[in-house]
mmCIF file of C-alpha atoms in Angstrom:
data_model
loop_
_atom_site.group_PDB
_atom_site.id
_atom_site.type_symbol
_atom_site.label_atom_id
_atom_site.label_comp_id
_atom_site.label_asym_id
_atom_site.label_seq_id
_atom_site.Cartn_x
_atom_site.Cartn_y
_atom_site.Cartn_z
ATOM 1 C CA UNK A 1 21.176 -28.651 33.985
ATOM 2 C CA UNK A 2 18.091 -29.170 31.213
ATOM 3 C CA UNK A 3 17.562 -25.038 32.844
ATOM 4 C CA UNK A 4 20.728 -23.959 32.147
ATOM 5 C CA UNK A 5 20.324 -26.028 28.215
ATOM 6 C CA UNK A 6 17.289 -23.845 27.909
ATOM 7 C CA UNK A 7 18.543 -19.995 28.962
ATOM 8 C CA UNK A 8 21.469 -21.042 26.209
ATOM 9 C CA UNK A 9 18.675 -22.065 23.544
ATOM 10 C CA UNK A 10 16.994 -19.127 24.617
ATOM 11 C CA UNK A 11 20.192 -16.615 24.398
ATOM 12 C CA UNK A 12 21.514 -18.551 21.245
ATOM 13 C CA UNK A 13 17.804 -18.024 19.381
ATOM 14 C CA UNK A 14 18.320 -14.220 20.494
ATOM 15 C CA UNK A 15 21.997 -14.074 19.448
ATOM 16 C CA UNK A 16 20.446 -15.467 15.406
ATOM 17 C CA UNK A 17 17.615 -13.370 15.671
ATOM 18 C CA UNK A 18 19.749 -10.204 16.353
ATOM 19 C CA UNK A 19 22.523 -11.304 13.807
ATOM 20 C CA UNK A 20 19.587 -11.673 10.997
ATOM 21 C CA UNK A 21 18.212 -8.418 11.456
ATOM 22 C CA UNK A 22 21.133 -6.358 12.240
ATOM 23 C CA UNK A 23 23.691 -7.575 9.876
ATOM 24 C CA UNK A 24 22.279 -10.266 7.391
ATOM 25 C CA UNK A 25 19.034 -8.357 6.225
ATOM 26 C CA UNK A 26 21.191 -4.814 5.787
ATOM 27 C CA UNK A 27 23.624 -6.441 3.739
ATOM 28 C CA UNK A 28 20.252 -9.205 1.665
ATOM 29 C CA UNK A 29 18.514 -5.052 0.933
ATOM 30 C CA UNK A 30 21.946 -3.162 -0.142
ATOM 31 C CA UNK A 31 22.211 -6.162 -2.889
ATOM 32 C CA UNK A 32 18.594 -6.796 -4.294
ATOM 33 C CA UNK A 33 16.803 -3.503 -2.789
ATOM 34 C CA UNK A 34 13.426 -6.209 -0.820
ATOM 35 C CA UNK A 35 13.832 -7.447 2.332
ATOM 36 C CA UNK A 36 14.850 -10.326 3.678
ATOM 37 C CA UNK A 37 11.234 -12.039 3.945
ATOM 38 C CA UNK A 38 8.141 -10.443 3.766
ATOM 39 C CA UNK A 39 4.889 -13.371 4.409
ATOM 40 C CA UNK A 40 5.363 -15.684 7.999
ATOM 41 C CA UNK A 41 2.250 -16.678 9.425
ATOM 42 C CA UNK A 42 2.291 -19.378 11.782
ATOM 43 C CA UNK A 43 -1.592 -19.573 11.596
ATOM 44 C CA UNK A 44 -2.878 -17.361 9.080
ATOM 45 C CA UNK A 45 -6.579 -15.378 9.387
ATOM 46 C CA UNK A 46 -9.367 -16.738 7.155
ATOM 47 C CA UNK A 47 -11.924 -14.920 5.511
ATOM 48 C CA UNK A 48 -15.722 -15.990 5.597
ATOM 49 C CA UNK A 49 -16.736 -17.430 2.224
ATOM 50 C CA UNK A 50 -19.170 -14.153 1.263
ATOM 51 C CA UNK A 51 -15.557 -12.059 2.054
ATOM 52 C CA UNK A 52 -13.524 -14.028 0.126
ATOM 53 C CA UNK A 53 -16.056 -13.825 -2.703
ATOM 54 C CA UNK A 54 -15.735 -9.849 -2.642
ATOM 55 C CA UNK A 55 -11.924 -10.355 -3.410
ATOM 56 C CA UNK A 56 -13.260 -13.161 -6.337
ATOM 57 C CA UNK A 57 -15.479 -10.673 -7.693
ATOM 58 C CA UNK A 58 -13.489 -7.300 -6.998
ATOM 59 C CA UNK A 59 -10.267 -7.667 -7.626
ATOM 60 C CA UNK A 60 -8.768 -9.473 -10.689
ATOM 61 C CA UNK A 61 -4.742 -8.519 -8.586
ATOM 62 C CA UNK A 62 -6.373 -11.070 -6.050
ATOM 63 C CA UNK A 63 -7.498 -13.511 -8.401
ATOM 64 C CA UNK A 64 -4.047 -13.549 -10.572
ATOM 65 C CA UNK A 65 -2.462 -14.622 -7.218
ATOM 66 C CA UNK A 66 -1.077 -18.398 -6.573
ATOM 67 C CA UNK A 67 -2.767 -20.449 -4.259
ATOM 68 C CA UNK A 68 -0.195 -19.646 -1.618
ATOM 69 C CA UNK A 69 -0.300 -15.852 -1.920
ATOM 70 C CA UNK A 70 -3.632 -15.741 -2.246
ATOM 71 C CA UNK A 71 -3.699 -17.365 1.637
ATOM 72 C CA UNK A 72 -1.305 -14.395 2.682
ATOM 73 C CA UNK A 73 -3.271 -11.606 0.889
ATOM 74 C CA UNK A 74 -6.709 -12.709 3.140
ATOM 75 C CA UNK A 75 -5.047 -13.160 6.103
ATOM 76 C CA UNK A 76 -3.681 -9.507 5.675
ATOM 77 C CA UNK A 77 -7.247 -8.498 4.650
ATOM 78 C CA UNK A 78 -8.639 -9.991 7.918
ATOM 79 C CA UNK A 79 -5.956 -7.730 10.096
ATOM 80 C CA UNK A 80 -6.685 -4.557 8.168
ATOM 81 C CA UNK A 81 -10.168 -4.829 8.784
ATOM 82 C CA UNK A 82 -9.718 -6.127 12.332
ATOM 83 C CA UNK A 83 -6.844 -3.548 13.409
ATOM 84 C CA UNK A 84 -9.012 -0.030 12.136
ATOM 85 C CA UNK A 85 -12.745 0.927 12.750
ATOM 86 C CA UNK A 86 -15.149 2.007 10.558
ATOM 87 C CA UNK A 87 -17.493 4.818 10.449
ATOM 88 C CA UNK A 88 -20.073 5.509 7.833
ATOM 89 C CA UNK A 89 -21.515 8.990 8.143
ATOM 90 C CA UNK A 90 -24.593 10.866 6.922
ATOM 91 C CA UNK A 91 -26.702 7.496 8.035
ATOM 92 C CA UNK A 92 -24.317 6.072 5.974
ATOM 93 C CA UNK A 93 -24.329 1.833 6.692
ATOM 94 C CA UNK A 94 -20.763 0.033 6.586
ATOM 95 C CA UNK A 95 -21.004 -3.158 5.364
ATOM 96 C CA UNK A 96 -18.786 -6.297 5.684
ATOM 97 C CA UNK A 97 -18.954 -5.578 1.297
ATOM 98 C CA UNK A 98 -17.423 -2.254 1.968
ATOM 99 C CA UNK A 99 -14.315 -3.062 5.062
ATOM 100 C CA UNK A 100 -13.011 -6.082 2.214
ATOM 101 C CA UNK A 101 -13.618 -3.524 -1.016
ATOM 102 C CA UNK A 102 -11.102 -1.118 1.043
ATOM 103 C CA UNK A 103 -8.989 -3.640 2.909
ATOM 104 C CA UNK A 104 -8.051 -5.164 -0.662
ATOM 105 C CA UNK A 105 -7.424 -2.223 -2.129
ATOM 106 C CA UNK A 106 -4.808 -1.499 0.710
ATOM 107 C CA UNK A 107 -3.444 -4.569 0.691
ATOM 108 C CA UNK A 108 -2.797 -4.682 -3.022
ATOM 109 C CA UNK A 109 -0.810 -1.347 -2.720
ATOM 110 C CA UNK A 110 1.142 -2.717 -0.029
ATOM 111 C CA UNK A 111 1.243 -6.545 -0.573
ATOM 112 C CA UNK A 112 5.093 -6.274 -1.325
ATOM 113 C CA UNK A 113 6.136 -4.864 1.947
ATOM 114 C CA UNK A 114 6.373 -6.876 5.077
ATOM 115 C CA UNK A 115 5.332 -3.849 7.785
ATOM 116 C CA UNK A 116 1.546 -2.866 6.351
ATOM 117 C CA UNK A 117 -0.525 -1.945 8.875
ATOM 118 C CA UNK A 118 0.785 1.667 9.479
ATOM 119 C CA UNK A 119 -0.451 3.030 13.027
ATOM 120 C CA UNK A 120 -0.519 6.662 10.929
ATOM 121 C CA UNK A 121 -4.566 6.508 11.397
ATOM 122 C CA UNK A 122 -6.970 4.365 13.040
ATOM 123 C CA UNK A 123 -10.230 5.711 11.379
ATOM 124 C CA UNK A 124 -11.360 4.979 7.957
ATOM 125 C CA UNK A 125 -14.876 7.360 8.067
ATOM 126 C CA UNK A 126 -17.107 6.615 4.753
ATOM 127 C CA UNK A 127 -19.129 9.685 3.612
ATOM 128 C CA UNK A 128 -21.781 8.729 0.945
ATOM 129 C CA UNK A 129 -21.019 11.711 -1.890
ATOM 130 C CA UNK A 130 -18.807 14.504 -1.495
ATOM 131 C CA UNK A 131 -18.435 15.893 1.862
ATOM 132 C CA UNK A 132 -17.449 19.018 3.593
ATOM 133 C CA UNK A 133 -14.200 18.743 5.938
ATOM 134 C CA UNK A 134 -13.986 20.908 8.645
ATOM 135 C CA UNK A 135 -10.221 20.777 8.857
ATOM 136 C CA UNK A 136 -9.398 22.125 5.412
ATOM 137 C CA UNK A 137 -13.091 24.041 5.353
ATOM 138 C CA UNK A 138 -13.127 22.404 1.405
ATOM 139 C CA UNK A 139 -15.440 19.715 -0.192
ATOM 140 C CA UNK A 140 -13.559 16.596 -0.648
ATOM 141 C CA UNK A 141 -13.775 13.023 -2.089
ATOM 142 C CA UNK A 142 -11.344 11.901 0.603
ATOM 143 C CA UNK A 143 -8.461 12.716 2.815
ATOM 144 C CA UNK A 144 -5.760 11.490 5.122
ATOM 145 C CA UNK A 145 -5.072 13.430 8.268
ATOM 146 C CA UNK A 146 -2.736 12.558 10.194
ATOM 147 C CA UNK A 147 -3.072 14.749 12.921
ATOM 148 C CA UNK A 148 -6.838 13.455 13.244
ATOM 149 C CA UNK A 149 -4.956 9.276 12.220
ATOM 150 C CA UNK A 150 -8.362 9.480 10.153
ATOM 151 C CA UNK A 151 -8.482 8.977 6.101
ATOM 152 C CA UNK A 152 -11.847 9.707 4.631
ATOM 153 C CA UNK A 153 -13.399 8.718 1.338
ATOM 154 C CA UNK A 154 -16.612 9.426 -0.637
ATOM 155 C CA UNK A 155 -17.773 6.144 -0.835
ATOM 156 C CA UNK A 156 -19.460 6.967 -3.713
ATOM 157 C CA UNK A 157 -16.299 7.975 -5.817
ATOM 158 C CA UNK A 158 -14.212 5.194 -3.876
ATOM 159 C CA UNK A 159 -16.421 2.687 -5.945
ATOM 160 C CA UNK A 160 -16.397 4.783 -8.948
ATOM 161 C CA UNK A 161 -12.518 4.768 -9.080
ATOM 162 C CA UNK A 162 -12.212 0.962 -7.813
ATOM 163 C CA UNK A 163 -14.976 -0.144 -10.495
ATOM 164 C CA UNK A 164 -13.744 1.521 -13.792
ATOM 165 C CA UNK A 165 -9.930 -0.327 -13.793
ATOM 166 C CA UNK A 166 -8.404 1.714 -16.688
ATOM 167 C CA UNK A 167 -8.874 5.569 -16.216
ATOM 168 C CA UNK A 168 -6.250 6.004 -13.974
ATOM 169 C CA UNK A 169 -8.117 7.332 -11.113
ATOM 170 C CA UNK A 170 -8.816 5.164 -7.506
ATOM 171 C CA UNK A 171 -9.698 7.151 -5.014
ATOM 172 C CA UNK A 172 -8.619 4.569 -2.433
ATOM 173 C CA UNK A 173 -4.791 3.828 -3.899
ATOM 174 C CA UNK A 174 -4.421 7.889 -4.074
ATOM 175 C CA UNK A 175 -5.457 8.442 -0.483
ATOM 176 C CA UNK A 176 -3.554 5.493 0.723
ATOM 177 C CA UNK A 177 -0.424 6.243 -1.695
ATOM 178 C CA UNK A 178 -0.373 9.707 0.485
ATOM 179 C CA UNK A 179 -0.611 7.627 4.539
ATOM 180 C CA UNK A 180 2.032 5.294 2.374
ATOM 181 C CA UNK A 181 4.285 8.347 1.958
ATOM 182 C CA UNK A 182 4.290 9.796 4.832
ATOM 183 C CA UNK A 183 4.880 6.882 6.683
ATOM 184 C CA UNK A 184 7.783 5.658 4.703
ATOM 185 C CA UNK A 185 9.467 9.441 5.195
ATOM 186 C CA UNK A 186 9.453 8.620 8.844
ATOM 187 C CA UNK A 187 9.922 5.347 9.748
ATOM 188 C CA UNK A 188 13.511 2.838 9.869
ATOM 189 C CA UNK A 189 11.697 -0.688 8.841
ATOM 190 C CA UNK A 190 12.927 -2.173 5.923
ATOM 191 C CA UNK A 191 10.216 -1.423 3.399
ATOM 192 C CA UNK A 192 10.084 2.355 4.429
ATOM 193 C CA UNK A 193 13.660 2.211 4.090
ATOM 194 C CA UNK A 194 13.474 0.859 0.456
ATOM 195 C CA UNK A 195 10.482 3.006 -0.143
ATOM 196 C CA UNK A 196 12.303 6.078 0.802
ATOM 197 C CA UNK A 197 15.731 5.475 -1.365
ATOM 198 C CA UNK A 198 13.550 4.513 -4.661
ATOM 199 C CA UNK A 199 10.858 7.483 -4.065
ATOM 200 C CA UNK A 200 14.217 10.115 -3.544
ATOM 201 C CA UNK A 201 14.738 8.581 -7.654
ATOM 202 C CA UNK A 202 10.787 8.580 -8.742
ATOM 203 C CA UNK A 203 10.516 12.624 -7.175
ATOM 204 C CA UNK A 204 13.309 13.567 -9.582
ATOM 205 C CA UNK A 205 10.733 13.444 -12.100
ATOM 206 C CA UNK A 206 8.856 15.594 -10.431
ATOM 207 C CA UNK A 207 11.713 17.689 -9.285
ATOM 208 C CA UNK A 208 13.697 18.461 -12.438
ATOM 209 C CA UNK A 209 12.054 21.134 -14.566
ATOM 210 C CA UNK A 210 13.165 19.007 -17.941
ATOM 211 C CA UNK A 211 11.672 15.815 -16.877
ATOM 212 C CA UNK A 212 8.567 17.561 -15.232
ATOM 213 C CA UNK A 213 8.144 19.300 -18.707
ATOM 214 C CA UNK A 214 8.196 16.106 -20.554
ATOM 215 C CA UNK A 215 5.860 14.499 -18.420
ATOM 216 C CA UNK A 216 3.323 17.002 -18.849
ATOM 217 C CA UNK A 217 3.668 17.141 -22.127
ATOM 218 C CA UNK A 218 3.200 13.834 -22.892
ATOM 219 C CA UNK A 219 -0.314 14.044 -21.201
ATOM 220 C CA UNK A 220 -0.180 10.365 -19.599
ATOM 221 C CA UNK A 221 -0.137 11.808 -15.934
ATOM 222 C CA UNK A 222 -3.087 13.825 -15.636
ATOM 223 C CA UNK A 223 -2.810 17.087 -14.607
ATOM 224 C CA UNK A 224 -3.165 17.231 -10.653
ATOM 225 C CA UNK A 225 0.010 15.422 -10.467
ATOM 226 C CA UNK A 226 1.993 18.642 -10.557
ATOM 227 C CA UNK A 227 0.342 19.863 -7.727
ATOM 228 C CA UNK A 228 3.417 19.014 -5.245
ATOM 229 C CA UNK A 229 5.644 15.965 -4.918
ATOM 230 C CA UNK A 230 3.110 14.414 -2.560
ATOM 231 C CA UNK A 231 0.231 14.747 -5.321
ATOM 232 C CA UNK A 232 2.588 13.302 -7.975
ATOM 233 C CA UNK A 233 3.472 10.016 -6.047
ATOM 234 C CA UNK A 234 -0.015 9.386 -5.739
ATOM 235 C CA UNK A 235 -1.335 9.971 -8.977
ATOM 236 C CA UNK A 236 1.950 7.544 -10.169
ATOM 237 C CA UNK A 237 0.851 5.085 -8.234
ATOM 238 C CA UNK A 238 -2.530 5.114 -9.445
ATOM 239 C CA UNK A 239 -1.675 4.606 -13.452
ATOM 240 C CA UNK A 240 1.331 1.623 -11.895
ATOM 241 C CA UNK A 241 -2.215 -0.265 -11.206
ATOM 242 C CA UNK A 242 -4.634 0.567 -13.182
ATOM 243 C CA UNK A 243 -2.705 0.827 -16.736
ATOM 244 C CA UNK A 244 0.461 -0.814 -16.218
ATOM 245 C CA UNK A 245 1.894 -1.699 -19.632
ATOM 246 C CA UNK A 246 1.171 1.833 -20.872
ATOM 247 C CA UNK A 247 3.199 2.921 -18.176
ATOM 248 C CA UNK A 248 5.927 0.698 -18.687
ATOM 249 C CA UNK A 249 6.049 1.595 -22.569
ATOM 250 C CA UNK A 250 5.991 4.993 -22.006
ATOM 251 C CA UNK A 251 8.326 5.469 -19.055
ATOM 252 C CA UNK A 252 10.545 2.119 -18.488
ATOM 253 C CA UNK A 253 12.975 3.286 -15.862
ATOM 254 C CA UNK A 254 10.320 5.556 -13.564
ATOM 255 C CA UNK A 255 8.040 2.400 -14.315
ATOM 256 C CA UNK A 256 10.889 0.323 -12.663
ATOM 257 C CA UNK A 257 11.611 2.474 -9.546
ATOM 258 C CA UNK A 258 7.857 2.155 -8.735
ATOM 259 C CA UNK A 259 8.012 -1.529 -9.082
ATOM 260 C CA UNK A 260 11.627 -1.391 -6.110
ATOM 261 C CA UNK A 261 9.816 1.775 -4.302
ATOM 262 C CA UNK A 262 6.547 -0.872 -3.366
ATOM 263 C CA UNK A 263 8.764 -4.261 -4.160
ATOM 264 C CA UNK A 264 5.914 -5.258 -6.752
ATOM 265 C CA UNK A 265 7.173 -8.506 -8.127
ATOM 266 C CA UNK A 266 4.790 -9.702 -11.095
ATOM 267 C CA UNK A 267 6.711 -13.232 -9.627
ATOM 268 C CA UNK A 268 3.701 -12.915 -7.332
ATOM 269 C CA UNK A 269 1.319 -13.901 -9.532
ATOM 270 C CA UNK A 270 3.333 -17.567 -9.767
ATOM 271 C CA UNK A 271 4.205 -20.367 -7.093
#
């Protein structure tokens, strides 16, 4: 008897997890465009105090957080830094400073979708300067390959871009922005989905020879964003961080398909 109460708990606990995902969080994205949930963590991953003091010291996105976020931010640190290795190059040494600089800066892109750690590389290989990649035969301040899983970064420009907040240019969000991409093109969980649908509206400005015109014109993108559609998420993404109300003067409604395309909610910031 108390086995048979348990296989029906068991089927019944299948049965709501099944109608939750299959029917209930379809119909919760088709009306407010986020998923259903995005932070559950039964026991969530601490940081040592000298990490936690990087994100104090580094990242004013981290510090703006509520006490409650704040806990769900580290713990998705920890598992960035845990789930990918690490190779410094060129004698190059990787410090614990280094895996939280470039786990935040990840987990700030991605902090408003529930599915972040993207199996679309497993590498993250530091160079100290400007390198030379033998897959493209170019110098480079970074790259994602995805045929490699690998993104590389200059650590040199990486801190140069995360250090100087209002220039529009972070090496780590653009090279991220592109594994965010091309993930989102590909994959059927919810975020990608809601990623995709918002990014098909955000690449019309890219797409439509009007719109493209006016963005150039106005100067506010910088000029490598015309480069291809790919190029001109990234860059977008890097002026959404780093000068956000200029953006959102300038260009409202692309400012606001952003915001849907990565669910950024400046609610956030509040308990």
């Amino acid at each position: 008897m108390v086995f048979q109460f348990f296989v029906l708990l068991l089927f019944g606990a299948l049965l709501l997890i099944i109608i939750v995902f299959r029917i209930i969080e379809p119909v919760y994205m088709m009306i407010f465009n986020k998923p259903l949930y995005l932070y559950f963590y039964l026991f969530p991953k601490k940081l040592s105090i000298d990490q936690k003091q990087v994100l104090i010291n580094e990242f004013p996105f981290y510090k703006k957080l509520s006490d409650r976020k704040k806990i769900y931010f580290e713990h998705r640190v920890k598992e960035f830094i845990n789930h990918y290795q690490f190779i410094g190059k060129e004698e190059l040494l990787v410090t614990d400073e280094m895996k939280v600089i470039i786990a935040g800066t990840y987990t700030m892109l991605t902090f408003g979708m529930r599915d972040y750690l993207i199996d679309l590389f497993k590498t993250i290989i530091i160079y100290p300067s400007v390198y030379f990649s033998n897959a493209s035969q170019e110098y480079h301040k970074g790259e994602f390959n995805p045929i490699m899983k690998v993104v590389a970064f200059s650590w040199e420009d990486f801190v140069l871009g995360h250090r100087i907040t209002n220039d529009n240019l972070n090496l780590g969000l653009h090279e991220f922005s592109h594994v965010l991409h091309f993930y989102c093109l590909r994959s059927n969980k919810p975020s990608a989905i809601i990623f995709f649908g918002e990014f098909n509206k955000v690449v019309k400005y890219y797409n439509d020879e009007n719109l493209n015109k006016q963005l150039s014109d106005n100067g506010y993108f910088r000029d490598y964003a015309y480069e291809n559609q790919f190029e001109f998420i990234s860059v977008v993404l890097e002026h959404f961080f780093e000068t956000p109300q200029v953006f959102k003067t300038q260009y409202p409604e692309l400012f606001r398909h952003i915001s849907s395309m990565i669910n950024f909610d400046e609610n956030n910031f509040v308990d």
